[in-house]
mmCIF file with all atom_site columns, C-alpha atoms in Angstrom:
data_model
loop_
_atom_site.group_PDB
_atom_site.id
_atom_site.type_symbol
_atom_site.label_atom_id
_atom_site.label_alt_id
_atom_site.label_comp_id
_atom_site.label_asym_id
_atom_site.label_entity_id
_atom_site.label_seq_id
_atom_site.pdbx_PDB_ins_code
_atom_site.Cartn_x
_atom_site.Cartn_y
_atom_site.Cartn_z
_atom_site.occupancy
_atom_site.B_iso_or_equiv
_atom_site.pdbx_formal_charge
_atom_site.auth_seq_id
_atom_site.auth_comp_id
_atom_site.auth_asym_id
_atom_site.auth_atom_id
_atom_site.pdbx_PDB_model_num
ATOM 1   C CA . ALA P 1 1   ? 102.664 112.082 137.983 1.00 49.00 ? 1   ALA P CA 1
ATOM 2   C CA . HIS P 1 2   ? 106.129 113.598 137.716 1.00 51.00 ? 2   HIS P CA 1
ATOM 3   C CA . LEU P 1 3   ? 107.110 116.913 139.258 1.00 53.00 ? 3   LEU P CA 1
ATOM 4   C CA . VAL P 1 4   ? 109.276 119.250 137.228 1.00 52.00 ? 4   VAL P CA 1
ATOM 5   C CA . ARG P 1 5   ? 111.063 122.217 138.738 1.00 53.00 ? 5   ARG P CA 1
ATOM 6   C CA . ILE P 1 6   ? 110.683 125.414 136.737 1.00 51.00 ? 6   ILE P CA 1
ATOM 7   C CA . SER P 1 7   ? 112.217 128.706 137.830 1.00 52.00 ? 7   SER P CA 1
ATOM 8   C CA . TYR P 1 8   ? 111.802 132.085 136.215 1.00 52.00 ? 8   TYR P CA 1
ATOM 9   C CA . PRO P 1 9   ? 114.717 134.302 137.281 1.00 55.00 ? 9   PRO P CA 1
ATOM 10  C CA . GLY P 1 10  ? 114.071 137.988 136.783 1.00 51.00 ? 10  GLY P CA 1
ATOM 11  C CA . ARG P 1 11  ? 110.376 137.538 136.162 1.00 51.00 ? 11  ARG P CA 1
ATOM 12  C CA . LEU P 1 12  ? 109.214 136.769 139.688 1.00 48.00 ? 12  LEU P CA 1
ATOM 13  C CA . ARG P 1 13  ? 110.009 138.986 142.647 1.00 51.00 ? 13  ARG P CA 1
ATOM 14  C CA . ASP P 1 14  ? 111.315 136.260 144.907 1.00 50.00 ? 14  ASP P CA 1
ATOM 15  C CA . SER P 1 15  ? 112.421 133.906 142.071 1.00 48.00 ? 15  SER P CA 1
ATOM 16  C CA . THR P 1 16  ? 111.137 130.874 143.922 1.00 50.00 ? 16  THR P CA 1
ATOM 17  C CA . PRO P 1 17  ? 110.937 127.741 141.809 1.00 50.00 ? 17  PRO P CA 1
ATOM 18  C CA . ILE P 1 18  ? 107.526 126.639 140.648 1.00 50.00 ? 18  ILE P CA 1
ATOM 19  C CA . LEU P 1 19  ? 106.652 122.962 140.733 1.00 49.00 ? 19  LEU P CA 1
ATOM 20  C CA . LYS P 1 20  ? 104.624 121.857 137.778 1.00 51.00 ? 20  LYS P CA 1
ATOM 21  C CA . CYS P 1 21  ? 102.888 118.495 137.577 1.00 50.00 ? 21  CYS P CA 1
ATOM 22  C CA . ILE P 1 22  ? 103.312 116.615 134.316 1.00 50.00 ? 22  ILE P CA 1
ATOM 23  C CA . SER P 1 23  ? 100.943 113.749 133.762 1.00 52.00 ? 23  SER P CA 1
ATOM 24  C CA . PRO P 1 24  ? 102.262 110.638 132.007 1.00 54.00 ? 24  PRO P CA 1
ATOM 25  C CA . CYS P 1 25  ? 98.993  110.567 130.045 1.00 54.00 ? 25  CYS P CA 1
ATOM 26  C CA . LEU P 1 26  ? 100.116 113.624 128.087 1.00 49.00 ? 26  LEU P CA 1
ATOM 27  C CA . GLN P 1 27  ? 102.905 111.811 126.266 1.00 58.00 ? 27  GLN P CA 1
ATOM 28  C CA . LEU P 1 28  ? 103.093 112.379 122.535 1.00 66.00 ? 28  LEU P CA 1
ATOM 29  C CA . LEU P 1 29  ? 101.678 109.821 120.184 1.00 70.00 ? 29  LEU P CA 1
ATOM 30  C CA . PRO P 1 30  ? 104.138 108.279 117.736 1.00 76.00 ? 30  PRO P CA 1
ATOM 31  C CA . LEU P 1 31  ? 104.172 110.228 114.492 1.00 88.00 ? 31  LEU P CA 1
ATOM 32  C CA . SER P 1 32  ? 103.153 108.444 111.326 1.00 92.00 ? 32  SER P CA 1
ATOM 33  C CA . ARG P 1 33  ? 103.804 108.979 107.658 1.00 95.00 ? 33  ARG P CA 1
ATOM 34  C CA . TYR P 1 34  ? 101.400 108.085 104.903 1.00 96.00 ? 34  TYR P CA 1
ATOM 35  C CA . LEU P 1 35  ? 102.755 106.987 101.536 1.00 96.00 ? 35  LEU P CA 1
ATOM 36  C CA . LEU P 1 36  ? 100.430 107.603 98.623  1.00 96.00 ? 36  LEU P CA 1
ATOM 37  C CA . CYS P 1 37  ? 101.299 105.044 95.958  1.00 95.00 ? 37  CYS P CA 1
ATOM 38  C CA . GLU P 1 38  ? 99.997  104.187 92.550  1.00 94.00 ? 38  GLU P CA 1
ATOM 39  C CA . ILE P 1 39  ? 100.152 100.584 91.364  1.00 94.00 ? 39  ILE P CA 1
ATOM 40  C CA . GLY P 1 40  ? 100.978 100.279 87.690  1.00 93.00 ? 40  GLY P CA 1
ATOM 41  C CA . VAL P 1 41  ? 99.881  97.151  85.839  1.00 92.00 ? 41  VAL P CA 1
ATOM 42  C CA . SER P 1 42  ? 100.074 96.115  82.185  1.00 89.00 ? 42  SER P CA 1
ATOM 43  C CA . GLU P 1 43  ? 96.480  94.845  82.132  1.00 89.00 ? 43  GLU P CA 1
ATOM 44  C CA . PRO P 1 44  ? 93.943  97.228  83.727  1.00 85.00 ? 44  PRO P CA 1
ATOM 45  C CA . ALA P 1 45  ? 91.537  94.329  84.330  1.00 87.00 ? 45  ALA P CA 1
ATOM 46  C CA . SER P 1 46  ? 94.000  92.774  86.789  1.00 88.00 ? 46  SER P CA 1
ATOM 47  C CA . LEU P 1 47  ? 93.569  95.777  89.117  1.00 87.00 ? 47  LEU P CA 1
ATOM 48  C CA . GLN P 1 48  ? 90.210  94.324  90.145  1.00 90.00 ? 48  GLN P CA 1
ATOM 49  C CA . LEU P 1 49  ? 92.069  91.506  91.916  1.00 89.00 ? 49  LEU P CA 1
ATOM 50  C CA . LEU P 1 50  ? 93.863  93.883  94.307  1.00 89.00 ? 50  LEU P CA 1
ATOM 51  C CA . ASP P 1 51  ? 93.197  93.623  98.019  1.00 91.00 ? 51  ASP P CA 1
ATOM 52  C CA . GLU P 1 52  ? 94.848  94.907  101.205 1.00 94.00 ? 52  GLU P CA 1
ATOM 53  C CA . ARG P 1 53  ? 96.360  91.572  102.177 1.00 94.00 ? 53  ARG P CA 1
ATOM 54  C CA . ALA P 1 54  ? 98.152  91.173  98.835  1.00 94.00 ? 54  ALA P CA 1
ATOM 55  C CA . VAL P 1 55  ? 99.622  94.679  99.043  1.00 95.00 ? 55  VAL P CA 1
ATOM 56  C CA . TYR P 1 56  ? 100.620 94.177  102.689 1.00 95.00 ? 56  TYR P CA 1
ATOM 57  C CA . THR P 1 57  ? 102.447 90.893  102.060 1.00 95.00 ? 57  THR P CA 1
ATOM 58  C CA . ALA P 1 58  ? 104.189 92.230  98.929  1.00 95.00 ? 58  ALA P CA 1
ATOM 59  C CA . VAL P 1 59  ? 105.473 95.331  100.735 1.00 96.00 ? 59  VAL P CA 1
ATOM 60  C CA . LYS P 1 60  ? 106.604 93.330  103.785 1.00 95.00 ? 60  LYS P CA 1
ATOM 61  C CA . ALA P 1 61  ? 108.440 90.824  101.561 1.00 95.00 ? 61  ALA P CA 1
ATOM 62  C CA . ALA P 1 62  ? 110.123 93.633  99.605  1.00 96.00 ? 62  ALA P CA 1
ATOM 63  C CA . VAL P 1 63  ? 111.308 95.328  102.808 1.00 96.00 ? 63  VAL P CA 1
ATOM 64  C CA . CYS P 1 64  ? 112.673 92.013  104.053 1.00 95.00 ? 64  CYS P CA 1
ATOM 65  C CA . ARG P 1 65  ? 114.539 91.417  100.769 1.00 95.00 ? 65  ARG P CA 1
ATOM 66  C CA . ALA P 1 66  ? 115.919 94.956  100.601 1.00 94.00 ? 66  ALA P CA 1
ATOM 67  C CA . HIS P 1 67  ? 116.786 95.585  104.262 1.00 94.00 ? 67  HIS P CA 1
ATOM 68  C CA . GLY P 1 68  ? 116.903 92.160  105.887 1.00 94.00 ? 68  GLY P CA 1
ATOM 69  C CA . ASP P 1 69  ? 115.201 90.965  109.044 1.00 93.00 ? 69  ASP P CA 1
ATOM 70  C CA . TYR P 1 70  ? 116.245 94.043  111.023 1.00 92.00 ? 70  TYR P CA 1
ATOM 71  C CA . GLY P 1 71  ? 114.677 96.421  108.476 1.00 91.00 ? 71  GLY P CA 1
ATOM 72  C CA . ALA P 1 72  ? 111.559 94.267  108.301 1.00 92.00 ? 72  ALA P CA 1
ATOM 73  C CA . ALA P 1 73  ? 111.209 94.333  112.086 1.00 93.00 ? 73  ALA P CA 1
ATOM 74  C CA . LEU P 1 74  ? 111.646 98.118  112.282 1.00 91.00 ? 74  LEU P CA 1
ATOM 75  C CA . SER P 1 75  ? 109.225 98.849  109.486 1.00 89.00 ? 75  SER P CA 1
ATOM 76  C CA . SER P 1 76  ? 106.582 96.433  110.761 1.00 89.00 ? 76  SER P CA 1
ATOM 77  C CA . ILE P 1 77  ? 105.965 98.636  113.809 1.00 88.00 ? 77  ILE P CA 1
ATOM 78  C CA . SER P 1 78  ? 102.571 100.226 113.093 1.00 90.00 ? 78  SER P CA 1
ATOM 79  C CA . PHE P 1 79  ? 102.794 99.446  109.366 1.00 94.00 ? 79  PHE P CA 1
ATOM 80  C CA . ALA P 1 80  ? 99.371  99.151  107.753 1.00 95.00 ? 80  ALA P CA 1
ATOM 81  C CA . VAL P 1 81  ? 97.669  99.359  104.401 1.00 95.00 ? 81  VAL P CA 1
ATOM 82  C CA . LYS P 1 82  ? 95.008  101.981 105.068 1.00 95.00 ? 82  LYS P CA 1
ATOM 83  C CA . TYR P 1 83  ? 93.286  102.131 101.679 1.00 93.00 ? 83  TYR P CA 1
ATOM 84  C CA . VAL P 1 84  ? 93.307  100.261 98.376  1.00 93.00 ? 84  VAL P CA 1
ATOM 85  C CA . ASN P 1 85  ? 91.276  101.371 95.373  1.00 90.00 ? 85  ASN P CA 1
ATOM 86  C CA . ALA P 1 86  ? 91.000  98.462  92.948  1.00 88.00 ? 86  ALA P CA 1
ATOM 87  C CA . HIS P 1 87  ? 89.665  100.704 90.167  1.00 87.00 ? 87  HIS P CA 1
ATOM 88  C CA . THR P 1 88  ? 92.445  103.312 90.122  1.00 87.00 ? 88  THR P CA 1
ATOM 89  C CA . GLY P 1 89  ? 95.300  101.376 91.730  1.00 90.00 ? 89  GLY P CA 1
ATOM 90  C CA . VAL P 1 90  ? 95.765  103.972 94.481  1.00 93.00 ? 90  VAL P CA 1
ATOM 91  C CA . VAL P 1 91  ? 97.133  102.747 97.815  1.00 95.00 ? 91  VAL P CA 1
ATOM 92  C CA . PHE P 1 92  ? 97.703  104.501 101.165 1.00 96.00 ? 92  PHE P CA 1
ATOM 93  C CA . LEU P 1 93  ? 100.396 102.956 103.371 1.00 96.00 ? 93  LEU P CA 1
ATOM 94  C CA . ARG P 1 94  ? 100.908 104.047 106.992 1.00 96.00 ? 94  ARG P CA 1
ATOM 95  C CA . CYS P 1 95  ? 104.169 103.603 108.882 1.00 94.00 ? 95  CYS P CA 1
ATOM 96  C CA . ARG P 1 96  ? 106.205 105.263 111.608 1.00 93.00 ? 96  ARG P CA 1
ATOM 97  C CA . LYS P 1 97  ? 107.817 108.552 110.648 1.00 92.00 ? 97  LYS P CA 1
ATOM 98  C CA . ARG P 1 98  ? 111.222 107.288 111.668 1.00 91.00 ? 98  ARG P CA 1
ATOM 99  C CA . TYR P 1 99  ? 111.155 104.287 109.305 1.00 91.00 ? 99  TYR P CA 1
ATOM 100 C CA . TYR P 1 100 ? 109.165 105.453 106.283 1.00 93.00 ? 100 TYR P CA 1
ATOM 101 C CA . ARG P 1 101 ? 112.315 105.582 104.135 1.00 93.00 ? 101 ARG P CA 1
ATOM 102 C CA . LEU P 1 102 ? 112.784 101.819 104.576 1.00 93.00 ? 102 LEU P CA 1
ATOM 103 C CA . ILE P 1 103 ? 109.379 101.143 103.078 1.00 94.00 ? 103 ILE P CA 1
ATOM 104 C CA . TRP P 1 104 ? 109.740 103.848 100.445 1.00 95.00 ? 104 TRP P CA 1
ATOM 105 C CA . SER P 1 105 ? 113.041 102.449 99.185  1.00 95.00 ? 105 SER P CA 1
ATOM 106 C CA . ALA P 1 106 ? 111.715 98.873  99.132  1.00 95.00 ? 106 ALA P CA 1
ATOM 107 C CA . LEU P 1 107 ? 108.757 99.755  96.885  1.00 95.00 ? 107 LEU P CA 1
ATOM 108 C CA . ALA P 1 108 ? 111.091 99.708  93.874  1.00 94.00 ? 108 ALA P CA 1
ATOM 109 C CA . PHE P 1 109 ? 111.713 95.981  94.424  1.00 94.00 ? 109 PHE P CA 1
ATOM 110 C CA . ILE P 1 110 ? 108.061 94.954  94.106  1.00 95.00 ? 110 ILE P CA 1
ATOM 111 C CA . THR P 1 111 ? 107.522 93.365  90.699  1.00 94.00 ? 111 THR P CA 1
ATOM 112 C CA . SER P 1 112 ? 104.348 91.370  91.313  1.00 94.00 ? 112 SER P CA 1
ATOM 113 C CA . LEU P 1 113 ? 101.464 90.822  93.719  1.00 92.00 ? 113 LEU P CA 1
ATOM 114 C CA . ASP P 1 114 ? 99.949  87.455  94.640  1.00 92.00 ? 114 ASP P CA 1
ATOM 115 C CA . SER P 1 115 ? 96.229  88.029  94.933  1.00 88.00 ? 115 SER P CA 1
ATOM 116 C CA . ARG P 1 116 ? 93.454  85.433  94.921  1.00 86.00 ? 116 ARG P CA 1
ATOM 117 C CA . GLY P 1 117 ? 95.752  82.748  93.570  1.00 88.00 ? 117 GLY P CA 1
ATOM 118 C CA . LYS P 1 118 ? 96.969  84.839  90.627  1.00 90.00 ? 118 LYS P CA 1
ATOM 119 C CA . LYS P 1 119 ? 100.300 86.558  90.162  1.00 93.00 ? 119 LYS P CA 1
ATOM 120 C CA . ILE P 1 120 ? 99.826  90.140  88.953  1.00 91.00 ? 120 ILE P CA 1
ATOM 121 C CA . PRO P 1 121 ? 102.929 91.766  87.403  1.00 94.00 ? 121 PRO P CA 1
ATOM 122 C CA . CYS P 1 122 ? 103.066 95.357  88.640  1.00 94.00 ? 122 CYS P CA 1
ATOM 123 C CA . PHE P 1 123 ? 105.210 98.204  89.940  1.00 94.00 ? 123 PHE P CA 1
ATOM 124 C CA . PHE P 1 124 ? 104.698 100.756 92.711  1.00 95.00 ? 124 PHE P CA 1
ATOM 125 C CA . ASN P 1 125 ? 105.030 104.478 92.076  1.00 94.00 ? 125 ASN P CA 1
ATOM 126 C CA . CYS P 1 126 ? 105.183 106.581 95.260  1.00 95.00 ? 126 CYS P CA 1
ATOM 127 C CA . LEU P 1 127 ? 103.389 109.836 94.463  1.00 95.00 ? 127 LEU P CA 1
ATOM 128 C CA . HIS P 1 128 ? 103.483 111.614 97.827  1.00 96.00 ? 128 HIS P CA 1
ATOM 129 C CA . VAL P 1 129 ? 104.571 111.246 101.445 1.00 96.00 ? 129 VAL P CA 1
ATOM 130 C CA . GLY P 1 130 ? 102.430 113.119 103.963 1.00 95.00 ? 130 GLY P CA 1
ATOM 131 C CA . GLY P 1 131 ? 101.848 113.487 107.672 1.00 93.00 ? 131 GLY P CA 1
ATOM 132 C CA . THR P 1 132 ? 98.107  112.881 107.474 1.00 92.00 ? 132 THR P CA 1
ATOM 133 C CA . ILE P 1 133 ? 95.718  111.041 105.205 1.00 93.00 ? 133 ILE P CA 1
ATOM 134 C CA . ARG P 1 134 ? 94.049  114.368 104.480 1.00 94.00 ? 134 ARG P CA 1
ATOM 135 C CA . THR P 1 135 ? 97.217  115.888 102.972 1.00 94.00 ? 135 THR P CA 1
ATOM 136 C CA . CYS P 1 136 ? 97.600  112.791 100.814 1.00 94.00 ? 136 CYS P CA 1
ATOM 137 C CA . GLN P 1 137 ? 93.986  113.169 99.682  1.00 93.00 ? 137 GLN P CA 1
ATOM 138 C CA . LYS P 1 138 ? 94.601  116.809 98.769  1.00 94.00 ? 138 LYS P CA 1
ATOM 139 C CA . PHE P 1 139 ? 97.677  115.846 96.791  1.00 94.00 ? 139 PHE P CA 1
ATOM 140 C CA . LEU P 1 140 ? 95.753  113.069 95.043  1.00 92.00 ? 140 LEU P CA 1
ATOM 141 C CA . ILE P 1 141 ? 93.057  115.535 93.998  1.00 90.00 ? 141 ILE P CA 1
ATOM 142 C CA . ARG P 1 142 ? 95.678  117.929 92.596  1.00 92.00 ? 142 ARG P CA 1
ATOM 143 C CA . TYR P 1 143 ? 97.446  115.039 90.860  1.00 91.00 ? 143 TYR P CA 1
ATOM 144 C CA . ASN P 1 144 ? 94.223  113.724 89.310  1.00 86.00 ? 144 ASN P CA 1
ATOM 145 C CA . THR P 1 145 ? 93.273  117.243 88.188  1.00 86.00 ? 145 THR P CA 1
ATOM 146 C CA . GLU P 1 146 ? 96.652  117.613 86.461  1.00 88.00 ? 146 GLU P CA 1
ATOM 147 C CA . GLN P 1 147 ? 96.189  114.236 84.780  1.00 85.00 ? 147 GLN P CA 1
ATOM 148 C CA . LEU P 1 148 ? 92.741  115.277 83.550  1.00 82.00 ? 148 LEU P CA 1
ATOM 149 C CA . HIS P 1 149 ? 94.150  118.547 82.186  1.00 83.00 ? 149 HIS P CA 1
ATOM 150 C CA . ARG P 1 150 ? 96.754  116.517 80.287  1.00 85.00 ? 150 ARG P CA 1
ATOM 151 C CA . MET P 1 151 ? 93.978  114.353 78.844  1.00 82.00 ? 151 MET P CA 1
ATOM 152 C CA . LEU P 1 152 ? 91.973  117.353 77.618  1.00 82.00 ? 152 LEU P CA 1
ATOM 153 C CA . PRO P 1 153 ? 94.035  118.015 74.441  1.00 84.00 ? 153 PRO P CA 1
ATOM 154 C CA . ARG P 1 154 ? 93.899  114.301 73.546  1.00 84.00 ? 154 ARG P CA 1
ATOM 155 C CA . CYS P 1 155 ? 90.102  114.183 73.392  1.00 84.00 ? 155 CYS P CA 1
ATOM 156 C CA . ARG P 1 156 ? 88.815  113.077 69.990  1.00 87.00 ? 156 ARG P CA 1
ATOM 157 C CA . ASN P 1 157 ? 85.365  114.660 70.070  1.00 88.00 ? 157 ASN P CA 1
ATOM 158 C CA . GLU P 1 158 ? 83.307  117.223 71.964  1.00 87.00 ? 158 GLU P CA 1
ATOM 159 C CA . ALA P 1 159 ? 81.530  114.625 74.130  1.00 87.00 ? 159 ALA P CA 1
ATOM 160 C CA . GLU P 1 160 ? 84.846  113.337 75.514  1.00 84.00 ? 160 GLU P CA 1
ATOM 161 C CA . ARG P 1 161 ? 86.020  116.921 76.062  1.00 83.00 ? 161 ARG P CA 1
ATOM 162 C CA . LEU P 1 162 ? 82.878  117.776 78.060  1.00 84.00 ? 162 LEU P CA 1
ATOM 163 C CA . GLU P 1 163 ? 83.226  114.603 80.126  1.00 83.00 ? 163 GLU P CA 1
ATOM 164 C CA . VAL P 1 164 ? 86.843  115.436 81.043  1.00 79.00 ? 164 VAL P CA 1
ATOM 165 C CA . GLN P 1 165 ? 85.915  119.043 81.889  1.00 79.00 ? 165 GLN P CA 1
ATOM 166 C CA . LYS P 1 166 ? 83.103  117.783 84.133  1.00 80.00 ? 166 LYS P CA 1
ATOM 167 C CA . ALA P 1 167 ? 85.548  115.442 85.875  1.00 76.00 ? 167 ALA P CA 1
ATOM 168 C CA . VAL P 1 168 ? 87.986  118.327 86.450  1.00 73.00 ? 168 VAL P CA 1
ATOM 169 C CA . ARG P 1 169 ? 85.247  120.459 88.008  1.00 74.00 ? 169 ARG P CA 1
ATOM 170 C CA . SER P 1 170 ? 84.152  117.633 90.302  1.00 74.00 ? 170 SER P CA 1
ATOM 171 C CA . CYS P 1 171 ? 87.624  117.282 91.876  1.00 66.00 ? 171 CYS P CA 1
ATOM 172 C CA . SER P 1 172 ? 87.393  119.072 95.210  1.00 59.00 ? 172 SER P CA 1
ATOM 173 C CA . LEU P 1 173 ? 87.932  118.514 98.898  1.00 54.00 ? 173 LEU P CA 1
ATOM 174 C CA . LYS P 1 174 ? 86.382  121.116 101.187 1.00 53.00 ? 174 LYS P CA 1
ATOM 175 C CA . CYS P 1 175 ? 88.181  122.112 104.377 1.00 47.00 ? 175 CYS P CA 1
ATOM 176 C CA . THR P 1 176 ? 88.634  125.134 106.582 1.00 45.00 ? 176 THR P CA 1
ATOM 177 C CA . ARG P 1 177 ? 91.658  127.415 106.754 1.00 51.00 ? 177 ARG P CA 1
ATOM 178 C CA . ARG P 1 178 ? 92.416  126.162 110.288 1.00 52.00 ? 178 ARG P CA 1
ATOM 179 C CA . GLU P 1 179 ? 92.617  122.533 109.079 1.00 50.00 ? 179 GLU P CA 1
ATOM 180 C CA . GLU P 1 180 ? 95.018  123.588 106.308 1.00 52.00 ? 180 GLU P CA 1
ATOM 181 C CA . GLU P 1 181 ? 97.296  125.357 108.810 1.00 55.00 ? 181 GLU P CA 1
ATOM 182 C CA . GLU P 1 182 ? 97.332  122.328 111.126 1.00 51.00 ? 182 GLU P CA 1
ATOM 183 C CA . GLU P 1 183 ? 98.208  119.995 108.251 1.00 50.00 ? 183 GLU P CA 1
ATOM 184 C CA . ASP P 1 184 ? 101.000 122.303 107.088 1.00 54.00 ? 184 ASP P CA 1
ATOM 185 C CA . GLU P 1 185 ? 102.493 122.089 110.594 1.00 54.00 ? 185 GLU P CA 1
ATOM 186 C CA . TRP P 1 186 ? 102.420 118.264 110.410 1.00 49.00 ? 186 TRP P CA 1
ATOM 187 C CA . ASP P 1 187 ? 104.138 118.230 107.020 1.00 50.00 ? 187 ASP P CA 1
ATOM 188 C CA . GLU P 1 188 ? 106.906 120.570 108.217 1.00 52.00 ? 188 GLU P CA 1
ATOM 189 C CA . ASP P 1 189 ? 108.082 117.783 110.570 1.00 50.00 ? 189 ASP P CA 1
ATOM 190 C CA . LYS P 1 190 ? 109.390 115.724 107.629 1.00 48.00 ? 190 LYS P CA 1
#
């Protein structure tokens, strides 16, 4: 434990310093950023071949090409693919707050993924950068709702229209006001 000297002049009668014990266990955890990305492909059937390893290796290779070995080493600290949805092409990437721009800028250089022995031509579209997975989920719900609202005028018949309206109503993520305030504090650190 480390001792820190704190004095409060004018507040205490004798203005004697107060020794406060600071435990090394109370150190701050490294802050992370979560990149919410959408993988665009020409053939929707090829999305089924996506897996975490393919996304991980493609992003690491792109960072290495764009920023060299030094950039690859910096960005590899706590870099992880947290979630891949093979049906929608949505991907969550986690990295250190300090180096998220390296990964973000390298996403533009990804042109294909090697998954299960097949080369899938694709591109990455970064939709949102957040401090927590929860804020990324909230953004994804808003984004999907907007996309569904855009689809509504393009419906050809009443059955399609009802299906889209049902999908819009089902988009929700319940949380308390306290959780929202805490997440807003995290996002202000950007």
